[in-house]
Coordinates of C-alpha atoms in Angstrom, one line a residue:
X544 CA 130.9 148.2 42.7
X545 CA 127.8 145.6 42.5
X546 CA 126.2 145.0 45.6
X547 CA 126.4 141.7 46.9
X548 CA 122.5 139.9 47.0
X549 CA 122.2 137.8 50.2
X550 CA 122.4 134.0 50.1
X551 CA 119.1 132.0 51.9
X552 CA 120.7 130.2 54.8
X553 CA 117.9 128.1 55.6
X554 CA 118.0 124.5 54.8
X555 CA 115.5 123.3 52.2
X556 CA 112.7 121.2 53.1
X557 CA 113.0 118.0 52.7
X558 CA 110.4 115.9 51.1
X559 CA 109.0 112.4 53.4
X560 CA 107.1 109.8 52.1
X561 CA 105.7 107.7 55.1
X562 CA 105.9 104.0 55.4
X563 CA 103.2 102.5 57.6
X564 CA 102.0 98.5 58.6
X565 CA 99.3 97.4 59.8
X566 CA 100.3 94.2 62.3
X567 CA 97.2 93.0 64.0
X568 CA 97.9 92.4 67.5
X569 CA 100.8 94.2 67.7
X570 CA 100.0 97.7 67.0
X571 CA 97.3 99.4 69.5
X572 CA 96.2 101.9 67.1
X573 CA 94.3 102.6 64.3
X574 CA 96.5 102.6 61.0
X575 CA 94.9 105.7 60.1
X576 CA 95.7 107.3 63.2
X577 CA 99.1 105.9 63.7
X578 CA 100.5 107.4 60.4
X579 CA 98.3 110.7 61.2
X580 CA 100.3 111.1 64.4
X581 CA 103.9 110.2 62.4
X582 CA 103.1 113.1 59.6
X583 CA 102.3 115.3 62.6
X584 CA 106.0 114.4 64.2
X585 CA 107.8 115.1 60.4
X586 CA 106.2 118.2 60.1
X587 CA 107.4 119.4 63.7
X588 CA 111.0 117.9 62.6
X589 CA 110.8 120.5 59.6
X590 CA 109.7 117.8 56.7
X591 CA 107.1 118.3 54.0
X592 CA 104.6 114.8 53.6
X593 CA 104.6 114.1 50.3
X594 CA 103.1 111.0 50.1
X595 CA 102.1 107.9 52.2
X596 CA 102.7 103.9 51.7
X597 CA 100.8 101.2 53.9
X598 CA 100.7 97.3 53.9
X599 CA 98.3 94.5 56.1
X600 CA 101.0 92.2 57.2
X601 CA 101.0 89.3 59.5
X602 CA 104.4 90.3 60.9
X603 CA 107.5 92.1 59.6
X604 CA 109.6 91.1 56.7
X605 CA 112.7 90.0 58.3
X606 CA 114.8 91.6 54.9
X607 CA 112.6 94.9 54.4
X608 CA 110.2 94.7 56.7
X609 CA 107.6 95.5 54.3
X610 CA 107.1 92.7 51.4
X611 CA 109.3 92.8 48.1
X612 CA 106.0 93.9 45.9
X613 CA 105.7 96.8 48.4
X614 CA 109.6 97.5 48.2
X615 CA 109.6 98.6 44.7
X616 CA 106.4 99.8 44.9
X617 CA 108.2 102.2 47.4
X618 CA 111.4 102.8 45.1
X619 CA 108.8 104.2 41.9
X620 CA 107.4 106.3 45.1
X621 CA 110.5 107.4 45.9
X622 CA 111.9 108.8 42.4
X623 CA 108.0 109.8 40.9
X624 CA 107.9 112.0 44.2
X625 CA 111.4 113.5 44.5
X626 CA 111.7 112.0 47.9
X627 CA 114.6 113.2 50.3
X628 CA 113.9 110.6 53.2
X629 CA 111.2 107.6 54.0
X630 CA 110.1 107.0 57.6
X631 CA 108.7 103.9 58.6
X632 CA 106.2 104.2 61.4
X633 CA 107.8 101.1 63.3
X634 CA 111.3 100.7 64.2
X635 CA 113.7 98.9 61.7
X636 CA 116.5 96.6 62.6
X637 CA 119.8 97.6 61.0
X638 CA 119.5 95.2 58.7
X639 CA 116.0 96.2 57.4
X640 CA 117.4 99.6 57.5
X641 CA 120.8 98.8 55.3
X642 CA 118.4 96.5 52.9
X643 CA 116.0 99.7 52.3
X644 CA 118.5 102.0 51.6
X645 CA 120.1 99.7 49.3
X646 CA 116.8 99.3 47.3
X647 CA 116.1 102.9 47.4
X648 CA 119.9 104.4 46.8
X649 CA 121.4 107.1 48.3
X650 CA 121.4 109.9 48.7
X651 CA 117.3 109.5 49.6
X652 CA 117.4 108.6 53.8
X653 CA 115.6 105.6 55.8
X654 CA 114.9 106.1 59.0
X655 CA 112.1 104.9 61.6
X656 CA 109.8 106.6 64.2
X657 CA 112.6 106.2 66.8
X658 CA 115.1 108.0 65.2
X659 CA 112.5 110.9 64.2
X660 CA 111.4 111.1 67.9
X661 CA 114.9 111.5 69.0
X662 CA 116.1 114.2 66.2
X663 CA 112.9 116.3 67.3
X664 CA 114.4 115.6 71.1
X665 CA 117.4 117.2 69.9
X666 CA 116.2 119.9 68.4
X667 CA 114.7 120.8 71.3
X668 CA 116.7 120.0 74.3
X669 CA 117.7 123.6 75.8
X670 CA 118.9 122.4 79.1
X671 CA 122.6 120.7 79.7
X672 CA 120.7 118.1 80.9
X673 CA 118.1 117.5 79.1
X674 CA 120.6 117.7 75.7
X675 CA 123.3 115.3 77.5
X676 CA 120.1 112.7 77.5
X677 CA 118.9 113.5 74.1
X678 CA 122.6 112.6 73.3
X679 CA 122.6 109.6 75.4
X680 CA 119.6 107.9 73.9
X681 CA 120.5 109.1 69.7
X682 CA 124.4 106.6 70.5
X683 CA 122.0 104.1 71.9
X684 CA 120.3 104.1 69.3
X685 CA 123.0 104.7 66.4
X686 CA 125.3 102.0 68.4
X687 CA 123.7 98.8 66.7
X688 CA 123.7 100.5 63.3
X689 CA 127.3 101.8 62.6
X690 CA 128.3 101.4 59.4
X691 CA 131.8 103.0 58.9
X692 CA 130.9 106.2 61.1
X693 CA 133.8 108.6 62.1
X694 CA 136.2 106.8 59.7
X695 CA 138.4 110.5 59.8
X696 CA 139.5 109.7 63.2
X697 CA 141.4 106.4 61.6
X698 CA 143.3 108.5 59.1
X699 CA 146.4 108.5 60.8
X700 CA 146.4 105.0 61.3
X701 CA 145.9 104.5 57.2
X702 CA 148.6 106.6 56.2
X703 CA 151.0 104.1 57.4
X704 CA 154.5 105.0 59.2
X705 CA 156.1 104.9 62.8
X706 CA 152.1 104.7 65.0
X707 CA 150.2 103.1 62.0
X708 CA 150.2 99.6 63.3
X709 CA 148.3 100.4 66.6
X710 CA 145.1 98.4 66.5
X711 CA 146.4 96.0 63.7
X712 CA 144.0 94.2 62.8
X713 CA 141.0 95.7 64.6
X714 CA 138.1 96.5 62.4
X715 CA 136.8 99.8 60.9
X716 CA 133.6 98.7 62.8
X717 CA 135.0 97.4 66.1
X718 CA 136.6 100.9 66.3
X719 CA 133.1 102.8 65.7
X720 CA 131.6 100.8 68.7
X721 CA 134.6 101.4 70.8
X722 CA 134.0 105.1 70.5
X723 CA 130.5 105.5 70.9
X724 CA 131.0 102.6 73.7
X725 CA 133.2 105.6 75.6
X726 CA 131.2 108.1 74.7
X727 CA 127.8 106.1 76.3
X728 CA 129.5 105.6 79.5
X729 CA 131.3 109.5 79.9
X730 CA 127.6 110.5 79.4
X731 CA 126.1 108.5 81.5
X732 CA 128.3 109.3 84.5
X733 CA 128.0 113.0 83.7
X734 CA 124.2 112.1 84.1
X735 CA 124.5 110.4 87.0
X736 CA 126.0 113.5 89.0
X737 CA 123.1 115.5 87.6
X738 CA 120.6 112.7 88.7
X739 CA 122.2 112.9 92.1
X740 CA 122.1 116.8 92.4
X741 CA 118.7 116.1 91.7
X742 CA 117.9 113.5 94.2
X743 CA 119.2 116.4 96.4
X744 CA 116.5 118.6 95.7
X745 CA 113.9 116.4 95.3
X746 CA 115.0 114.9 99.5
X747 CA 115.0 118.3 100.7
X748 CA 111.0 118.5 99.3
X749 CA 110.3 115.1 100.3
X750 CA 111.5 116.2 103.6
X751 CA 110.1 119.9 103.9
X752 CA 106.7 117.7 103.6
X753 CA 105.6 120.0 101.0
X754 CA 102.8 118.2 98.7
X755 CA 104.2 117.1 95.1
X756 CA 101.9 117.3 92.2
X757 CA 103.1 116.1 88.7
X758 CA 101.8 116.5 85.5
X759 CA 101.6 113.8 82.8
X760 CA 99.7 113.2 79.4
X761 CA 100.3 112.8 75.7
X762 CA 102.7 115.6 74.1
X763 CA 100.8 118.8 73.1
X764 CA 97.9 117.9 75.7
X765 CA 98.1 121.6 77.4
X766 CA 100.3 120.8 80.5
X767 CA 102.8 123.8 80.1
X768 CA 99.7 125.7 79.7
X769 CA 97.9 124.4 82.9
X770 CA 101.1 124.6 84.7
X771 CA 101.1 128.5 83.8
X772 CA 97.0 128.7 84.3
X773 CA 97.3 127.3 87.9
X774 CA 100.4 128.8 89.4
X775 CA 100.6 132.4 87.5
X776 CA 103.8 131.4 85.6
X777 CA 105.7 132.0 82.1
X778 CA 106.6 128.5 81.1
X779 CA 107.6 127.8 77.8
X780 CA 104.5 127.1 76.1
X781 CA 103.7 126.4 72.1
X782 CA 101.3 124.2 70.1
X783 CA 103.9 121.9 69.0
X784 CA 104.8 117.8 69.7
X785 CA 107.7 117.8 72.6
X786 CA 107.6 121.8 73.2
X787 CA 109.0 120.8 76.9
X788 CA 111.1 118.3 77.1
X789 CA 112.5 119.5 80.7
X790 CA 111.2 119.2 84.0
X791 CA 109.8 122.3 85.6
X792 CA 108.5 123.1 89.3
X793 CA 106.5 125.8 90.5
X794 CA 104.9 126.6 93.6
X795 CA 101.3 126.9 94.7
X796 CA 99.3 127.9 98.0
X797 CA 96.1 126.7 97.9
X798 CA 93.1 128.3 99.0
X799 CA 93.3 126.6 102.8
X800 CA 96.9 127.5 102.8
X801 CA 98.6 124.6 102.1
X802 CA 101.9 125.1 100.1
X803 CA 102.5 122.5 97.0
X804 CA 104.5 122.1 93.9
X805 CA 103.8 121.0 90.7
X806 CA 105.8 119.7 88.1
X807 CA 105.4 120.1 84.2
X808 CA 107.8 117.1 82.5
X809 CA 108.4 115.6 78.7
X810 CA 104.6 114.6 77.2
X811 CA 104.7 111.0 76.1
X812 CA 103.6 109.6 72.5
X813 CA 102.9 106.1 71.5
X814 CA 105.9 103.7 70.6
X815 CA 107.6 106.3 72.8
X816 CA 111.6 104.9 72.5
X817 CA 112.8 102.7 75.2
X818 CA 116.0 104.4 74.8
X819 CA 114.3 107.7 75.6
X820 CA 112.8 106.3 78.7
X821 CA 115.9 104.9 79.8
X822 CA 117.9 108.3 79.0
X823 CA 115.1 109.9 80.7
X824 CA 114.5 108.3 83.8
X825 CA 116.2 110.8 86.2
X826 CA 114.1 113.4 84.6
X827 CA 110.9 111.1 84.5
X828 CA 112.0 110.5 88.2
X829 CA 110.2 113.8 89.3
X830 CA 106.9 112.2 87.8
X831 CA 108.1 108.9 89.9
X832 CA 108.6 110.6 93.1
X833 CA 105.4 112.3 93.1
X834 CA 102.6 112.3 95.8
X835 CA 100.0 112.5 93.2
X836 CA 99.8 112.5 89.3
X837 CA 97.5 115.0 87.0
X838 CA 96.8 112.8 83.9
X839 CA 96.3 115.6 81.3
X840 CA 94.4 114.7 78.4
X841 CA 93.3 116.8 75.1
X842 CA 89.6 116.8 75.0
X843 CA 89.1 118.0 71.5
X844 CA 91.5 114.7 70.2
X845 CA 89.3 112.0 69.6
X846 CA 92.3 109.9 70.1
X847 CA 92.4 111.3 73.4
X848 CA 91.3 107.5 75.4
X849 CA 93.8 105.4 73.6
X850 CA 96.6 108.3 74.5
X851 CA 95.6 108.2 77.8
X852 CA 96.3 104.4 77.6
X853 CA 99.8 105.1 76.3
X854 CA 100.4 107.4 79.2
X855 CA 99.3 104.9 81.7
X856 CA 102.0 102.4 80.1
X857 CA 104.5 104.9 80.2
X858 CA 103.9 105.6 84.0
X859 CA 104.1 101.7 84.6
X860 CA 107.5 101.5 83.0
X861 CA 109.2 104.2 85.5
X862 CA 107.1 102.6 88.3
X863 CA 104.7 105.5 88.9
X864 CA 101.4 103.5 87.7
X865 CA 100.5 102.6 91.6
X866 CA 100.9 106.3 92.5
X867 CA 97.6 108.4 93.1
X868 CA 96.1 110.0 89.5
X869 CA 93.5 112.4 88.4
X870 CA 92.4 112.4 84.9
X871 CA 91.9 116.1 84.0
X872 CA 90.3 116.8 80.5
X873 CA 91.6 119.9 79.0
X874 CA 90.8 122.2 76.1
X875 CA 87.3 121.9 76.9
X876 CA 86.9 125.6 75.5
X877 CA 87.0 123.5 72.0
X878 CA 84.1 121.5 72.6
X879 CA 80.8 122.2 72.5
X880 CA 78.0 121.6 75.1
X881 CA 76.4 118.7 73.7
X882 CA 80.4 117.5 73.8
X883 CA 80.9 118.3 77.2
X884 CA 77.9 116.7 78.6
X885 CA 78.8 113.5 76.2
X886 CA 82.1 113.3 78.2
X887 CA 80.9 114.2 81.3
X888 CA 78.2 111.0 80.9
X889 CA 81.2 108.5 79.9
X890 CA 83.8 110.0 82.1
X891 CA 82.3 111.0 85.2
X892 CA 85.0 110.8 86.9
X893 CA 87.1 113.2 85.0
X894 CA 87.5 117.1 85.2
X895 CA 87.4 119.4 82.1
X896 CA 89.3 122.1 82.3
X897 CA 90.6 125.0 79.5
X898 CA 93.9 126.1 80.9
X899 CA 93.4 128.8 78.3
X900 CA 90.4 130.3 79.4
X901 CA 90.5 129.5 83.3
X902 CA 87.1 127.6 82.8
X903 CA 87.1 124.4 85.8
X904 CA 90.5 125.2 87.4
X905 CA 88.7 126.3 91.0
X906 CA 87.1 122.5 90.6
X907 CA 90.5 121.1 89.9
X908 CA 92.0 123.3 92.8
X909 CA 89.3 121.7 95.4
X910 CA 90.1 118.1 94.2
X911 CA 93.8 118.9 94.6
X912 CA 93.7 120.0 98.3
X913 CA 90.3 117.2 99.0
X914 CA 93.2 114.4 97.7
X915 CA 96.1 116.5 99.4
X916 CA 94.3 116.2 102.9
X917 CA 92.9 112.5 102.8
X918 CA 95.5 111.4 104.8
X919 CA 96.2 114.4 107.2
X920 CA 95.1 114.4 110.9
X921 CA 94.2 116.7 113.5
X922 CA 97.1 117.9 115.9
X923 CA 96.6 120.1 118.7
X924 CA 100.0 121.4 119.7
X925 CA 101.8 124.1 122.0
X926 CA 104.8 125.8 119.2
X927 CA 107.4 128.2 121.3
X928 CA 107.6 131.4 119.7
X929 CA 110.8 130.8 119.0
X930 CA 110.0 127.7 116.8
X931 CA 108.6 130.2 114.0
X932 CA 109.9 128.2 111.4
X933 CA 108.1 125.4 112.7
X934 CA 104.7 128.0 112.9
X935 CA 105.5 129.0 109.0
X936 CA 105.5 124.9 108.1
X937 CA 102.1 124.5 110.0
X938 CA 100.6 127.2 108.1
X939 CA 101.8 126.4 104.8
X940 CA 101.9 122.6 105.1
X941 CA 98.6 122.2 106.3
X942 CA 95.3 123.6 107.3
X943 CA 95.4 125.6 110.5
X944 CA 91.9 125.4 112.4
X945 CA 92.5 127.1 115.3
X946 CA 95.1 129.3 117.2
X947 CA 95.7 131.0 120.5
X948 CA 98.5 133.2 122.4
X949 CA 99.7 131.5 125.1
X950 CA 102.5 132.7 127.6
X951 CA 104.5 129.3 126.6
X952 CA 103.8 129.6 123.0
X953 CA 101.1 129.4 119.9
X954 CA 98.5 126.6 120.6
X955 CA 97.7 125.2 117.5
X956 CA 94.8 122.9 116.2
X957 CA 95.9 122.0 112.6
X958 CA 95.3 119.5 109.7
X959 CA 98.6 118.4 109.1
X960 CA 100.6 115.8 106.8
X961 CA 101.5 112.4 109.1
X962 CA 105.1 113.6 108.3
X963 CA 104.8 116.9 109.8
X964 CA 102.5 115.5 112.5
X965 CA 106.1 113.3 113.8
X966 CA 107.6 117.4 114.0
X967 CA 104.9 118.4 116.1
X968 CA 105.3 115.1 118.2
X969 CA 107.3 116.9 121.2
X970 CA 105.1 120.1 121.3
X971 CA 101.6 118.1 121.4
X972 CA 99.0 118.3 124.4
X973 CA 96.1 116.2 125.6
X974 CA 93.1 117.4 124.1
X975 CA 91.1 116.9 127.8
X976 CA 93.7 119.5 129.4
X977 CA 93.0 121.5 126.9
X978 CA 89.1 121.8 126.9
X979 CA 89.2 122.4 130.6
X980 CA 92.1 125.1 129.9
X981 CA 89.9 126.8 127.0
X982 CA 86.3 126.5 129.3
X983 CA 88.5 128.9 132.3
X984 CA 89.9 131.1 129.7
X985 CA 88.3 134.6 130.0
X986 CA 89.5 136.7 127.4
X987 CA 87.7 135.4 124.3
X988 CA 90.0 138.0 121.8
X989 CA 93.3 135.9 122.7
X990 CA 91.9 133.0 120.6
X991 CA 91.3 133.6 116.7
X992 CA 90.4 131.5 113.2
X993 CA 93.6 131.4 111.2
X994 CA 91.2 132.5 108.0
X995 CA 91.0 136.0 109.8
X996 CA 93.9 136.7 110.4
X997 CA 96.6 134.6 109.4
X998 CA 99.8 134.2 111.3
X999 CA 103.2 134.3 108.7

């Protein structure tokens, strides 16, 4: 009996030939740089670049976007290459779309920077959440452009018979967008109840008064890395556009003893999809709600300024762009010390960091905790013993000065948050009484530096 040979399973790799225009005024970036960073997002999507094709236009085509001479210029492309699909590094009305693929013939696919951002979403969506938002944005997206999609589902209908007169007289088309219309809103109130569960948790830290840290910056700028460098963690972590695309929180106690968490969220890109951002927006929420944002940037990028830019706009459109920021350099391990001292000359104001090798993470600690505690003040309060919850917030909330056994309970000199500082309201005392107590107190051992020994 022969033996059966395996069959390869794995798709082949299909071939991209990248469209690119240069609109003055309009586009931020460098054309060069713009269609670097689109090859960049094909190859992480799975394509091979084959070629590229770029045009110096005052604005778009309103037919092809690009101009006829460059259209068939583009069609010999496509058949002397082999080409399986052409992406445009600007987003294409339908109409543009439809007109290209017209030009080109099938079975060779158009598509635009928005819909490669969003396949490369779904490929790597792991959470119900974040997968139900990847879903939500992609029939946002496809909604304007249906062209005869899920035409199976009117079979019944054009078989004729007892039923098949149902919808007389409604479109193909009007059908399509009926569905997908359906299918919007069932996602978006499954999202809701998510967003909600998450407004949950994110009250219960706003109230605990813990200190929230987020990270933002440019995709594949080292935040899952940073995330893992600071608080001793295992987050998913790869040098690959979008590796995260899901929010995650860890916990970290600083070196005065203050508790505070830090989030690691989706990077952002340039020409980032409004329909992302609007799918997004109870994830991007945690970045929102956020009593301080880390501003991750990739040193070794020469790009890195103008992503930084494109961060900064992102954070303005999910109103987060008043909120406290730090600009925090990373993969400084990459640069070299003429490099580093360039940087440090321009950017004074920004930390370098390697989250790989450790290298300015005890700087970027300090800042943390020096920003953390601007706005703290000094209570002096008398906790009962039986408040020692109350005791564990103090210790982990802020920075405990002073402490001393009393018979009615702890007394307590602490930097504290202003909200935790309203807690403490009903157990405060008058700092007079309490010199005057502390000068007739004559057993020194009862009072103590928290530093020594810590109460928990």
């Amino acid at each position: 009996m022969a033996r059966k040979t395996s069959q390869p399973t794995a798709l082949p790799q299909e071939r991209a030939l990248l469209i690119g225009v240069d609109l003055p005024g309009i586009n931020h970036w460098a054309m060069t740089d713009s269609m670097a960073e689109l090859a960049r997002l094909a190859q992480t999507d799975g394509a091979q670049v084959v070629g590229e094709l770029t045009q110096r236009l005052d604005r778009p085509v309103p037919k092809t976007f690009i101009g006829s001479g460059k259209t068939r210029e583009l069609v010999d492309l496509v058949h002397a290459l082999d080409v399986d699909v052409v992406i445009f590094d600007d987003e294409l009305t339908p109409s543009q779309q439809s007109n290209i693929e017209k030009a080109v013939g099938e079975p060779v696919k158009v598509i635009d920077r928005t819909a490669l951002i969003l396949d490369i979403f779904g490929n790597h969506a792991k959470t119900r959440e974040g997968r139900l938002q990847v879903q939500l944005a992609q029939l946002q997206y496809v909604l304007p452009r249906l062209r005869g999609m899920w035409s199976h589902l009117m079979g019944e209908q054009t078989r004729g018979g007892i039923g098949s007169r149902f919808g007389q007289g409604e479109s193909q088309l009007e059908v399509d967008r009926r569905l997908v219309r359906d299918r919007i809103s069932k996602l978006r109130e499954e999202l809701k109840r998510l967003a909600q569960r998450r407004e949950v948790q994110s009250k219960a830290r706003w109230d605990s008064g813990v200190y929230r840290v987020a990270l933002a910056g440019y995709t594949n700028a080292g935040k899952s890395t940073l995330l893992n460098a600071l608080t001793d963690s295992d987050v998913y972590a790869k040098d690959e556009l979008f590796a995260t695309l899901d929010p995650t929180t860890r916990a970290l106690d600083l070196a005065e003893g203050r508790k505070i968490t830090i989030t690691d969220t989706v990077g952002f890109i340039q020409k980032l999809p409004t329909t992302l951002v609007e799918a997004f927006k109870s994830t991007l929420a945690e970045v929102a709600a956020a009593d301080l944002i880390i501003i991750v940037a990739d040193a070794s990028d020469p790009h890195w300024p103008a992503q930084v830019a494109s961060v900064r706009d992102t954070l303005e459109q999910i109103d987060a762009g008043s909120i406290t920021n730090l600009l925090c350099l990373n993969k400084i391990d990459e640069l070299s010390a003429a490099e580093k001292d360039t940087l440090r000359i321009m950017h004074p104001q920004a930390l370098q960091v390697s989250a790989l090798t450790g290298q300015g993470l005890p700087g970027l600690l300090h800042e943390i905790a020096t920003i953390a505690s601007e706005n703290d003040c000094t209570v002096t309060a008398r906790i009962p013993y039986e408040k020692g919850l109350l005791m564990k917030m103090v210790h982990e909330r802020g920075q405990v000065l002073r402490e001393t056994y009393e018979d009615g309970g702890l007394l307590i000199t602490a930097k504290v948050p202003v909200r935790l500082a309203g807690t403490l309201a009903p157990y405060r005392v008058d700092g007079d009484n309490l010199e005057s107590k502390e000068d007739s107190e004559s057993e020194p051992d009862t009072e103590r530096n928290v530093s020594e020994s810590p109460v928990t």
